[in-house]
Tab-separated table of C-alpha atoms and ligand atoms in Angstrom:
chain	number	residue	atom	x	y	z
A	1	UNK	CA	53.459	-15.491	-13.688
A	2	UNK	CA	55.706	-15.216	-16.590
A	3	UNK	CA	56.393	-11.733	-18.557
A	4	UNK	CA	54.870	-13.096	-21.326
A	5	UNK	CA	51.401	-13.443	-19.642
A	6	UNK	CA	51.318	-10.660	-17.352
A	7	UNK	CA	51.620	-8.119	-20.775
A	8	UNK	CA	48.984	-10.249	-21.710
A	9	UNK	CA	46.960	-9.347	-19.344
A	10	UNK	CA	47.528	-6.264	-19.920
A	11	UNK	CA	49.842	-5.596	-16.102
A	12	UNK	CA	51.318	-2.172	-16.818
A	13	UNK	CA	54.309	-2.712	-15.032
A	14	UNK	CA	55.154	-5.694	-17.111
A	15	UNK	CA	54.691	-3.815	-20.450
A	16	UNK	CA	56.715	-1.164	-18.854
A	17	UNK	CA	59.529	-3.448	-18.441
A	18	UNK	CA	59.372	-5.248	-21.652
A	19	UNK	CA	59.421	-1.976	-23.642
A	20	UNK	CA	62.586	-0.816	-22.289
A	21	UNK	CA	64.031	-4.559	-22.474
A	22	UNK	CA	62.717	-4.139	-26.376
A	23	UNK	CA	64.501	-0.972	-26.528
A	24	UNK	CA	67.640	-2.816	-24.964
A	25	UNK	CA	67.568	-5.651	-27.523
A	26	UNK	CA	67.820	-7.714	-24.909
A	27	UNK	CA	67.656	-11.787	-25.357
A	28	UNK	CA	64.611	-12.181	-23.049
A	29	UNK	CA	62.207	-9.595	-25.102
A	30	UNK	CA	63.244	-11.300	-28.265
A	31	UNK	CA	62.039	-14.389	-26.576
A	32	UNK	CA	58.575	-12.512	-24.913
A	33	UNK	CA	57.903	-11.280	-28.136
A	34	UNK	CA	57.621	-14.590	-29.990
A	35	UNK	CA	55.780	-15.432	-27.594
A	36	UNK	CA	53.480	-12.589	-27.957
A	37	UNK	CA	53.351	-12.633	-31.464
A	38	UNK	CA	50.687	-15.043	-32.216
A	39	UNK	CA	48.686	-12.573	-30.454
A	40	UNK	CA	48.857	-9.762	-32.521
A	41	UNK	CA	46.971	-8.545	-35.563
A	42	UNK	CA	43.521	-6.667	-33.748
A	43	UNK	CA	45.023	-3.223	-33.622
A	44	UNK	CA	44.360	-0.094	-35.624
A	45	UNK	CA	47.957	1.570	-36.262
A	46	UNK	CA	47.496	4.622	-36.944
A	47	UNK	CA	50.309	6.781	-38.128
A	48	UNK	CA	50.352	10.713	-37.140
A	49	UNK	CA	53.431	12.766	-38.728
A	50	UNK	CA	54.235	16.677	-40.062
A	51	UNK	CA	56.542	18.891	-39.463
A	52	UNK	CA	57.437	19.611	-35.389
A	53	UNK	CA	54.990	22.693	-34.002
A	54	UNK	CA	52.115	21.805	-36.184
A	55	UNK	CA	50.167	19.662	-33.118
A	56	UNK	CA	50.729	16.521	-33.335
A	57	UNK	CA	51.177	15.520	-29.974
A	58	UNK	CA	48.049	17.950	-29.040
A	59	UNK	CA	46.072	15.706	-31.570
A	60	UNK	CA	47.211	12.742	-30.584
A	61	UNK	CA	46.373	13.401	-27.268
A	62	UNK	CA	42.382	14.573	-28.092
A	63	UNK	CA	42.012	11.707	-30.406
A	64	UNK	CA	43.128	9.529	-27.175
A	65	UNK	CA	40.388	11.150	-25.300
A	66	UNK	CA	38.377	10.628	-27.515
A	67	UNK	CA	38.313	6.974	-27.927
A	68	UNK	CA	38.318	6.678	-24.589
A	69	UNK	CA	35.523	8.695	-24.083
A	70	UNK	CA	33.361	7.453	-27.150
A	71	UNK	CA	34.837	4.509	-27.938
A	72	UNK	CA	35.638	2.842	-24.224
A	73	UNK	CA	38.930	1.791	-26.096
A	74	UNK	CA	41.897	1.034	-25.650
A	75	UNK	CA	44.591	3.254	-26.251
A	76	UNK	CA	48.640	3.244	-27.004
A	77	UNK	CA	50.846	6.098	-28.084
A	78	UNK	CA	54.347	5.697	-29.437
A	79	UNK	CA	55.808	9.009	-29.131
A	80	UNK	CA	59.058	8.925	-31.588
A	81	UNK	CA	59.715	12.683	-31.199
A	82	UNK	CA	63.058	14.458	-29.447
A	83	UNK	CA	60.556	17.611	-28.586
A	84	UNK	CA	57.463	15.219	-28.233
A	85	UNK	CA	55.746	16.348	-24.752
A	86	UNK	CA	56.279	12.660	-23.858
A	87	UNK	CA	59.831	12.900	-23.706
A	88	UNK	CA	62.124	13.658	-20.882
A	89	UNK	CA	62.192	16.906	-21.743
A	90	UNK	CA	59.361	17.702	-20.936
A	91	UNK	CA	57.682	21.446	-20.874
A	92	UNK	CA	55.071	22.601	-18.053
A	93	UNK	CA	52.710	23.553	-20.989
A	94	UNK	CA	53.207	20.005	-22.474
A	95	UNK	CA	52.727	18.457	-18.864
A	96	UNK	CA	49.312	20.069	-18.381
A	97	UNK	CA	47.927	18.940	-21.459
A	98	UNK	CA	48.728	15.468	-20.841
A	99	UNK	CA	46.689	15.962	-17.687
A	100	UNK	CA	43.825	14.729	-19.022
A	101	UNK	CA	44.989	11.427	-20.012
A	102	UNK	CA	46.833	10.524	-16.673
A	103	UNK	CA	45.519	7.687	-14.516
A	104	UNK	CA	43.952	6.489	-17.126
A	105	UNK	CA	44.354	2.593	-17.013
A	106	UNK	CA	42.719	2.449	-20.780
A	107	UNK	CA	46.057	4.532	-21.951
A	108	UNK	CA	49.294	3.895	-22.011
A	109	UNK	CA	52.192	6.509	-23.370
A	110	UNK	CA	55.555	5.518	-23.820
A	111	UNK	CA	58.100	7.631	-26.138
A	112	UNK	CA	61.328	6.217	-27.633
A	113	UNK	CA	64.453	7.170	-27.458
A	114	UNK	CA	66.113	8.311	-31.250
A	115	UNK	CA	69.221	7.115	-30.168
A	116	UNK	CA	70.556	4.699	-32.425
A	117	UNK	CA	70.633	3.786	-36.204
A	118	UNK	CA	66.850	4.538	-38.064
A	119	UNK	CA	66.352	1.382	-39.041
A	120	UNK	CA	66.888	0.199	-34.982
A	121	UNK	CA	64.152	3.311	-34.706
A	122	UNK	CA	61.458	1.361	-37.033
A	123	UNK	CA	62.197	-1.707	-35.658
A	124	UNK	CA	61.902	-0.811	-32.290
A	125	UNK	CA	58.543	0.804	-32.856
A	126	UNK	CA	57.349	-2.401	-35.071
A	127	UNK	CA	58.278	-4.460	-31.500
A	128	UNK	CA	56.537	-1.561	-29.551
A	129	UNK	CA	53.438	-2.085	-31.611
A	130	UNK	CA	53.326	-5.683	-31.025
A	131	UNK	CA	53.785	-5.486	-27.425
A	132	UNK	CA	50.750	-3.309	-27.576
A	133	UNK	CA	48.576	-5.144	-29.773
A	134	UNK	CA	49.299	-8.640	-27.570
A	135	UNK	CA	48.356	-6.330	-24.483
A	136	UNK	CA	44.828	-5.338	-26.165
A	137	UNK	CA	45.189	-1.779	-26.695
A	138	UNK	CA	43.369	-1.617	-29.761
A	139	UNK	CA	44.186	2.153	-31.483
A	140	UNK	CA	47.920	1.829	-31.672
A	141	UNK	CA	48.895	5.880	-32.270
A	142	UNK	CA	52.837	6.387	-33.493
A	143	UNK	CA	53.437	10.281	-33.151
A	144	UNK	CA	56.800	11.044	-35.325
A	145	UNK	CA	58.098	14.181	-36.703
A	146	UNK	CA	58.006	14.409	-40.708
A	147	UNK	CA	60.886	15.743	-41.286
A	148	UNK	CA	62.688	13.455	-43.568
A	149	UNK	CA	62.746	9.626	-45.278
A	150	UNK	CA	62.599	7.767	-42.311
A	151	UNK	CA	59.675	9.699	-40.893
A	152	UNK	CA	58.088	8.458	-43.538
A	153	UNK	CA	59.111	4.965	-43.287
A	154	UNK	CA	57.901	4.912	-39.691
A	155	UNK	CA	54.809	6.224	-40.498
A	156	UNK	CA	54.813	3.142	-43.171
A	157	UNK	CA	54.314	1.008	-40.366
A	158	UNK	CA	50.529	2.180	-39.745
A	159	UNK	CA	47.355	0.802	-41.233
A	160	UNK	CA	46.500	4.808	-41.391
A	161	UNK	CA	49.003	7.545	-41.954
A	162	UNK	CA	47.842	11.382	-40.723
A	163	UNK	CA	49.359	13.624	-42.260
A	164	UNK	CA	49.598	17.147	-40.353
A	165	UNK	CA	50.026	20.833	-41.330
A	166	UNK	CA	49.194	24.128	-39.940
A	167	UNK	CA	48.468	27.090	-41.508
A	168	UNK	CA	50.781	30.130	-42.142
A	169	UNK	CA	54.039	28.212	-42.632
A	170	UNK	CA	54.615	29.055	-46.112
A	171	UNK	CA	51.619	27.174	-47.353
A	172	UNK	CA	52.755	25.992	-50.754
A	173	UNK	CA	56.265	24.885	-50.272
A	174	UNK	CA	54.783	22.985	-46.708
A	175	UNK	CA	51.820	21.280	-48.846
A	176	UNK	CA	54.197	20.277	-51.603
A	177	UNK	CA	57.710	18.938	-49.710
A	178	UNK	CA	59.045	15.905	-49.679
A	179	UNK	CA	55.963	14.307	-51.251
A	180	UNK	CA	54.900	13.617	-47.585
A	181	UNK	CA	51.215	13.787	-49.054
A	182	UNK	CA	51.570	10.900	-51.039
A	183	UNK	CA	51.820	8.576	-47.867
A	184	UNK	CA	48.845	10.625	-46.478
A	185	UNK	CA	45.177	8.667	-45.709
A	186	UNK	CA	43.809	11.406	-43.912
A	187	UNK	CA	45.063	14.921	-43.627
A	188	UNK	CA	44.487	17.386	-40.917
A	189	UNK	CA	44.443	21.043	-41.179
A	190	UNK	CA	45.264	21.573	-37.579
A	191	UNK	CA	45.174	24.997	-35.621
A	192	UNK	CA	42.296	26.077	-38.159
A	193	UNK	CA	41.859	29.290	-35.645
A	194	UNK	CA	44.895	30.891	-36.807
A	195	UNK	CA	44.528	32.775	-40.247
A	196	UNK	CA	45.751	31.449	-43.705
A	197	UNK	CA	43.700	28.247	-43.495
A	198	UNK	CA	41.677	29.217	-46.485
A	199	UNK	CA	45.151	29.186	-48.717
A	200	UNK	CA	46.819	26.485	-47.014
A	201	UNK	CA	43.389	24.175	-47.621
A	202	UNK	CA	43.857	25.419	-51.553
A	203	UNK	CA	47.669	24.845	-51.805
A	204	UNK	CA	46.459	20.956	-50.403
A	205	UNK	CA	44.075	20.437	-52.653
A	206	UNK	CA	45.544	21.519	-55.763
A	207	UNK	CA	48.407	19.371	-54.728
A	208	UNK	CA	46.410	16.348	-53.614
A	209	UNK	CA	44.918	16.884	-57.433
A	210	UNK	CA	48.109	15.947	-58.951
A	211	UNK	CA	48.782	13.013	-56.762
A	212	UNK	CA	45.777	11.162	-56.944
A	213	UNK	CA	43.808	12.313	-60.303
A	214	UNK	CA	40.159	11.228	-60.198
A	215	UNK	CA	39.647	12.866	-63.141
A	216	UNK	CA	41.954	11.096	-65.319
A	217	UNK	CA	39.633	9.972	-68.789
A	218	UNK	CA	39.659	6.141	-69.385
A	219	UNK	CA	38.229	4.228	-72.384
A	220	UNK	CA	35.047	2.289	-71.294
A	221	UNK	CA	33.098	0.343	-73.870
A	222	UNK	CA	34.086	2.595	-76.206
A	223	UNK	CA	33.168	5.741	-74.384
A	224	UNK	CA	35.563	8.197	-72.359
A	225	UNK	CA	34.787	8.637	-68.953
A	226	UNK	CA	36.217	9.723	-65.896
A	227	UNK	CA	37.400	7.169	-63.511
A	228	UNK	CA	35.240	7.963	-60.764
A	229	UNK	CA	32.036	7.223	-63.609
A	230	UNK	CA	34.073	3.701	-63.920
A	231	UNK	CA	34.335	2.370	-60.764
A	232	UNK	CA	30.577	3.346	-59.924
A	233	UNK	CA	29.517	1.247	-63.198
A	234	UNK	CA	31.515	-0.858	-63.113
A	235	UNK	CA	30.127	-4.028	-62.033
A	236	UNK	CA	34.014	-6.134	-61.764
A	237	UNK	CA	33.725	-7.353	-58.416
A	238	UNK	CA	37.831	-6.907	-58.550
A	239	UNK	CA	36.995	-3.357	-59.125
A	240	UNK	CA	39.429	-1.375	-56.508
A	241	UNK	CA	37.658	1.276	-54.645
A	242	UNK	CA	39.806	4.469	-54.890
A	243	UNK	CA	40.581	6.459	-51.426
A	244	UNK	CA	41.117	9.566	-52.050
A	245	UNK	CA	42.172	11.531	-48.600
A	246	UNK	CA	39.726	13.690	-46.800
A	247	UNK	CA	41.041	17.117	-45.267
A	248	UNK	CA	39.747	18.208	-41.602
A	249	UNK	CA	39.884	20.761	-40.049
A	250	UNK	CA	41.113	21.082	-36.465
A	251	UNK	CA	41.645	23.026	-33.584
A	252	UNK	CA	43.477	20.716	-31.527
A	253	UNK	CA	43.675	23.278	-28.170
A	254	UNK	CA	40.055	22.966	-27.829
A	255	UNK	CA	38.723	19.543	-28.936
A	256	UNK	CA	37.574	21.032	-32.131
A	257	UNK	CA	37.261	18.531	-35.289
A	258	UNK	CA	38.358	16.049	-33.362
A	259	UNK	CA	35.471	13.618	-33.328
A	260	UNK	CA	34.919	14.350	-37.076
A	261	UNK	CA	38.752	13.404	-37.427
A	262	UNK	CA	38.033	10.366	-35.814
A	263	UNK	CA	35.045	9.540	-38.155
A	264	UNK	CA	37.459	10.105	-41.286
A	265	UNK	CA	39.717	7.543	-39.597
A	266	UNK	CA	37.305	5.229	-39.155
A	267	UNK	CA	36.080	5.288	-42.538
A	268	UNK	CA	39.591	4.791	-43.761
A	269	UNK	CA	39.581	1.916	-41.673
A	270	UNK	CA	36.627	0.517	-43.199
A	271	UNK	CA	37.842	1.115	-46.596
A	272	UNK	CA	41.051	-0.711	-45.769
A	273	UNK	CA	38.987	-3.485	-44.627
A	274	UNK	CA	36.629	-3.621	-47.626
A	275	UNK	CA	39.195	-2.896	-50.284
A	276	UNK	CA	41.350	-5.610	-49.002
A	277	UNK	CA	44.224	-3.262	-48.457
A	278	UNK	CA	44.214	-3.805	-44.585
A	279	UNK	CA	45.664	-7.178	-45.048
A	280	UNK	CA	47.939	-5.642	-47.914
A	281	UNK	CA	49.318	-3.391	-45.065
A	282	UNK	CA	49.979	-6.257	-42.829
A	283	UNK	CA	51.768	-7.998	-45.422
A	284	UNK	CA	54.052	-4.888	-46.591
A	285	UNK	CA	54.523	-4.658	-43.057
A	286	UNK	CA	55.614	-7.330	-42.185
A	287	UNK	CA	57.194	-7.708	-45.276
A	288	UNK	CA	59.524	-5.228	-44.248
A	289	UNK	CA	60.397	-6.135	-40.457
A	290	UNK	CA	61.446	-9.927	-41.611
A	291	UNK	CA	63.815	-8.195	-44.271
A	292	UNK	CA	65.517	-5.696	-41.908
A	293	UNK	CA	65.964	-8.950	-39.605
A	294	UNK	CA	67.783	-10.689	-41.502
A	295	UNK	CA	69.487	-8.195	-42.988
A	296	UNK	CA	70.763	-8.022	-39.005
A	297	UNK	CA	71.036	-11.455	-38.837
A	298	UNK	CA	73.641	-11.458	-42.045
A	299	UNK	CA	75.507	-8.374	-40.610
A	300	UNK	CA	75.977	-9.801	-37.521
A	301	UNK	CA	76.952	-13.490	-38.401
A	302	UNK	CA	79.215	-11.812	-40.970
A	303	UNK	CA	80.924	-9.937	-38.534
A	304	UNK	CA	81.024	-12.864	-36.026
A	305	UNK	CA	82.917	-14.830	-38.953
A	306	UNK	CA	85.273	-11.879	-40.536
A	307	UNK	CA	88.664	-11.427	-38.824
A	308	UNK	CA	89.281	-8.420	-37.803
A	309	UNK	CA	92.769	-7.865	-39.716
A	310	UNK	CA	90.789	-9.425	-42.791
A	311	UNK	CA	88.322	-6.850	-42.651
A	312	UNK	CA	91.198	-3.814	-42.242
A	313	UNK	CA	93.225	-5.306	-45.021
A	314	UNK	CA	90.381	-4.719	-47.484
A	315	UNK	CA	89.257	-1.567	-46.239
A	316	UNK	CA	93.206	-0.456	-46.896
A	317	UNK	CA	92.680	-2.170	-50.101
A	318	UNK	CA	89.888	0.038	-50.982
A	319	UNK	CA	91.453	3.289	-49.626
A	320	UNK	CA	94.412	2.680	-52.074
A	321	UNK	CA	92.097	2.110	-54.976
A	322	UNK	CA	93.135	-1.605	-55.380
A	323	UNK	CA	90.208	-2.960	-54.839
A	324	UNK	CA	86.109	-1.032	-55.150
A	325	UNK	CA	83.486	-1.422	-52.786
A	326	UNK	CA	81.649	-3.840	-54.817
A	327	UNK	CA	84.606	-6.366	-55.312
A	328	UNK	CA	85.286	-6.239	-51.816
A	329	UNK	CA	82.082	-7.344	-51.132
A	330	UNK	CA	82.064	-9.991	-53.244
A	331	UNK	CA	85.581	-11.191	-51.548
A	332	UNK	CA	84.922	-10.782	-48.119
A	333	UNK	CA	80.749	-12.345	-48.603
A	334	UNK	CA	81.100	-14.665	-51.271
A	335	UNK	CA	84.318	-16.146	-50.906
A	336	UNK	CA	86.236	-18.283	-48.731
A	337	UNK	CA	87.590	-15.719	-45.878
A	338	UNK	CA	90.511	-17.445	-45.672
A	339	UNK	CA	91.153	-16.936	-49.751
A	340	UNK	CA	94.281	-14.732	-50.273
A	341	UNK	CA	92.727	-10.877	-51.396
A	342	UNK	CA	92.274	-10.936	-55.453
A	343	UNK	CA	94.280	-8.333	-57.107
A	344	UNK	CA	97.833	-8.711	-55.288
A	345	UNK	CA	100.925	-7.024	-56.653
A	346	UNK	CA	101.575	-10.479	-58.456
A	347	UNK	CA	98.734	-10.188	-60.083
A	348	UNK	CA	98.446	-6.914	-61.086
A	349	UNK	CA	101.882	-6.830	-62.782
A	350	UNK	CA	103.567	-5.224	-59.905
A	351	UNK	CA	103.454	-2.136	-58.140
A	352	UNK	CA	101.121	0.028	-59.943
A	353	UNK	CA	103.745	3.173	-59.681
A	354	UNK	CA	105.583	1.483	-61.724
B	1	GDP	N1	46.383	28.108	-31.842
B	1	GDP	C1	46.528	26.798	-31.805
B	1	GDP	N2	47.615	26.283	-31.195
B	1	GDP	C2	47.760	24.937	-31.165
B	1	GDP	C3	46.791	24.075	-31.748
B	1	GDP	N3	47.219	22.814	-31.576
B	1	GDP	C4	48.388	22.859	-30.924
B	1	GDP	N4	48.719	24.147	-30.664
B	1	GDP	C5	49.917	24.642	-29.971
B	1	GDP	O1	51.036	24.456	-30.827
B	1	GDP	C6	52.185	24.102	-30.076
B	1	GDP	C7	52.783	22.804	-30.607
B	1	GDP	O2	51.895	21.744	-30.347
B	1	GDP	P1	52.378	20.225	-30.274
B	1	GDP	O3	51.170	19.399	-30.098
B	1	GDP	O4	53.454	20.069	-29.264
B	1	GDP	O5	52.981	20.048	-31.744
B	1	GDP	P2	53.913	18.878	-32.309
B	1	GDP	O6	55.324	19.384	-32.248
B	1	GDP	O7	53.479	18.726	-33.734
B	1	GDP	O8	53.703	17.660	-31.496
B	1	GDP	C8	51.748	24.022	-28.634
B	1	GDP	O9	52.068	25.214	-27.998
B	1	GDP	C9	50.243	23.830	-28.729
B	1	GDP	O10	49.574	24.326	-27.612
B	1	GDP	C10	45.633	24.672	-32.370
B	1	GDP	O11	44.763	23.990	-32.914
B	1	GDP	N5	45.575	26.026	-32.371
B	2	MG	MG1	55.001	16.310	-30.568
């Protein structure tokens, strides 16, 4: 049977293989994947980042369970995390947890390596999701750590982005960095049996506030009224139904929130779907995976066409000031490789230390 229809299937072994040939780049996956492709589309990706310690991977984990358990679905997690559990390295502590989940055929957990350039990192875990989605697992979980832009850009990839914090970490600073709450559906409180959750709930709120501001006034037949009044009355069928993101409550070490987590989820889901936004995703997905392709495409058949000494002679050109970034571009892209390099001595009225 060929690769392509044994991950169909959903053989283990086979997705096994093609991951790590996806991870390779390898000609073969590239080819497995197209073929996969017109298969996809039936997941829920759903997006779990914060900053490392705060529980992700115990969350992700319990939420696993529980679809499993409640749900009888299917489940995939994309662990891109150096600490994650699901990484070589490995703790006992982590091991033991993931007890629970092993030899179960209904989940499959694969991490990824962060070797390699970020956007390689997104694009590998766009290919990862599609190998999963073809294979009928149909949550699609991407654990990654929030530390930084391309965090974020992973977690871009989901239909639903989690966003997770923990009490006690310096709760306002935490709630407000790097705007991480403005790519957040659903936020968890996690580890809601340590103390502090009380201020770290208010520091999210009052945050969450300025970010999406239901109470902004609007003008409506001639009357002010909030924006939440608006959309009720409304009756513009284009109308678009405002999400703003719930905040749970969990305690991830003993299963607690967790099925009221899920519920949030799934209403974000159906919100996606109602609001039209689901496809929306899709499309800014997608959007985004063709563009970084060809952006590799153009790299590559650029550097399959640029000579070597071409290339150096420019980048000496540039290190001497003769020539900026931007006009070397322009030579070495736009024009003719073979085109003497603009701005010669001749040209420039001789040697500049003249
Ligand atoms: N007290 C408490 N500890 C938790 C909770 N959730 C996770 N932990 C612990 O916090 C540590 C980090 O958890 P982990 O899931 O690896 O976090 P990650 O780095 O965000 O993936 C582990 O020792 C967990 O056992 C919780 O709800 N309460
Ligand atoms: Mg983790």
């Amino acid at each position: 049977m060929s690769l392509t229809n044994s991950v169909l299937e959903g053989n283990r072994l086979s997705i096994s293989r093609l991951l790590t040939q996806v991870e390779n780049n390898s000609p073969e996956s590239r080819t497995v994947l197209a073929e996969l492709f017109p298969h996809t589309g039936k997941a829920h990706l759903i997006g779990v980042t914060g900053a490392p310690g705060t529980g992700k991977s115990s969350l992700v984990n319990q939420l696993a369970l529980h679809y499993r358990k409640s749900h009888d679905q299917k489940v995939a997690i994309i662990a891109v995390d150096p600490s994650s559990p699901f990484t070589g390295g490995a703790v006992l502590g982590d091991r033991v947890r993931m007890r629970d989940l092993s030899g179960d055929e209904g989940v499959f957990i694969r991490s990824m390596a962060s070797r390699g350039s970020l956007g390689g990192i997104a694009q590998t875990t766009a290919s990862f999701t599609q190998v999963f989605d073809a294979a009928g697992f149909e949550i699609i979980m991407i654990e990654t750590v929030g530390a930084g832009q391309s965090e974020v850009d992973i977690a871009r990839l989901a239909h639903t982005t989690i966003v997770v914090e923990a009490p006690g970490l310096g709760d306002d600073i935490q709630a407000i960095k790097a705007g991480i709450l403005e790519i957040a559906d659903v936020i968890v409180i996690n580890k809601a049996d340590r103390p502090g959750v009380e201020g770290t709930e208010r520091a999210l709120r009052s945050t969450l506030e300025l970010a999406h501001p239901t109470k902004r006034v609007i003008r409506h037949h001639g009357k002010n009224m909030s924006t939440e009044a608006y959309s009720i009355t409304q009756s513009d069928t284009n109308r678009k139904i405002m999400w703003i993101p719930p905040i749970n409550k969990t305690v991830a070490t003993e299963g607690k929130g967790i099925a009221e987590l899920a519920e949030s989820i799934a209403k974000h889901a159906d919100h996606l779907r109602q609001s039209g936004d689901w496809t929306a995703r899709d499309r800014a997905r997608l959007v985004s995976e063709l563009d970084s392709l060809i952006r590799d495409e153009l790299m590559s058949r650029f550097l399959e066409n640029i000579q070597q000494e071409k290339y150096d002679e420019v980048v000496e050109k540039i290190l001497n000031r003769d020539l900026s970034p931007y006009e070397a571009v322009k030579f070495l892209v736009n024009e003719s490789l073979s085109q003497p390099l603009p701005f010669s001595e001749q040209e420039r009225g001789g040697n500049k230390e003249n």
